[in-house]
Coordinates of C-alpha atoms in Angstrom, one line a residue:
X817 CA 11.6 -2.3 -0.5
X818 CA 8.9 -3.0 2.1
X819 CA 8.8 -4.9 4.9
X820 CA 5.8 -6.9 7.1
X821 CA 5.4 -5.9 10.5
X822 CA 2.5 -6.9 12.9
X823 CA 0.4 -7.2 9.4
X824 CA 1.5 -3.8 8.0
X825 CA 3.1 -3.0 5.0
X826 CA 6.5 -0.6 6.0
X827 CA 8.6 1.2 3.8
X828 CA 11.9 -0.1 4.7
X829 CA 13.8 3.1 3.9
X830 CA 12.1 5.6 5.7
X831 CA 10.8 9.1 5.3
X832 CA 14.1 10.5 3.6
X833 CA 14.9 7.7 0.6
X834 CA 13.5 9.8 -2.3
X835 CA 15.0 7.6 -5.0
X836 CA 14.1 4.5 -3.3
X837 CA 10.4 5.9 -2.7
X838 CA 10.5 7.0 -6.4
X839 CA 11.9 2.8 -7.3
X840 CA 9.2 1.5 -5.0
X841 CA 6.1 3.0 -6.7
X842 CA 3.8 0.4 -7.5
X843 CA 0.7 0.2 -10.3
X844 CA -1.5 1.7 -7.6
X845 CA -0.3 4.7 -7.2
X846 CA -2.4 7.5 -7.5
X847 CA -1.4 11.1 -6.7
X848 CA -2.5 12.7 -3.3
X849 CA -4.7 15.6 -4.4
X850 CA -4.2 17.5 -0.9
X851 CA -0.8 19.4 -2.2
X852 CA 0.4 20.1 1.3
X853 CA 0.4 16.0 1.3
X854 CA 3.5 15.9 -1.4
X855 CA 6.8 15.7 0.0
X856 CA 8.6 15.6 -3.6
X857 CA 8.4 16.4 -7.0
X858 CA 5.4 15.0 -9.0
X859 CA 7.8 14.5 -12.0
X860 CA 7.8 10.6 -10.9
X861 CA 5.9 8.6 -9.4
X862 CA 6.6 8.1 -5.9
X863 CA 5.4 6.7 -2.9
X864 CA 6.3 9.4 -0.6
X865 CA 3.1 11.1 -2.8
X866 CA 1.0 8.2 -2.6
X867 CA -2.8 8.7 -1.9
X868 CA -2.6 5.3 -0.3
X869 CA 0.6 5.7 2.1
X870 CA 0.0 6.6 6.1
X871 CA 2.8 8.4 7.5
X872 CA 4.3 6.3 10.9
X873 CA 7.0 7.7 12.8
X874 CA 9.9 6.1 11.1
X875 CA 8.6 5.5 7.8
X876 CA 4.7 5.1 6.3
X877 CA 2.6 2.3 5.6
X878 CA 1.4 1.3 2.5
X879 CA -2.4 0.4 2.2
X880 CA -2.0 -1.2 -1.3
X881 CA 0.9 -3.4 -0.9
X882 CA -0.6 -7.2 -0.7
X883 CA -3.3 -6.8 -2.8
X884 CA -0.6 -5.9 -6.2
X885 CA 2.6 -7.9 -6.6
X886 CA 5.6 -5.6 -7.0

């Protein structure tokens, strides 16, 4: 689901893979409390509503991934 670039953790799908982002969510997730922040629903976890992702261009960067195994 993620890739390592330059020491980065990168969502491999994308900004648009709502199913994968939903598969990908990890024991750290924690809701973003800034709604504007949410992209989908909150009925599932997803990383695309992560408190911990950093949108890129192409995709976001997870700040958790490496210190959980997923």
């Amino acid at each position: 689901m993620f890739i390592l670039e330059n020491g980065n953790v990168i969502f491999r799908y994308g900004k648009d893979s709502y199913e994968k982002a939903i598969e990908a969510a990890c024991e750290a997730f924690k809701l973003d409390k800034d709604e504007d922040e949410l992209i989908t629903t909150t009925a599932h976890n997803s990383c695309y509503n992560c408190l911990y992702r950093r949108w890129t261009r192409e995709s976001f960067i997870c700040m958790k991934k490496g210190t959980y195994a997923n």
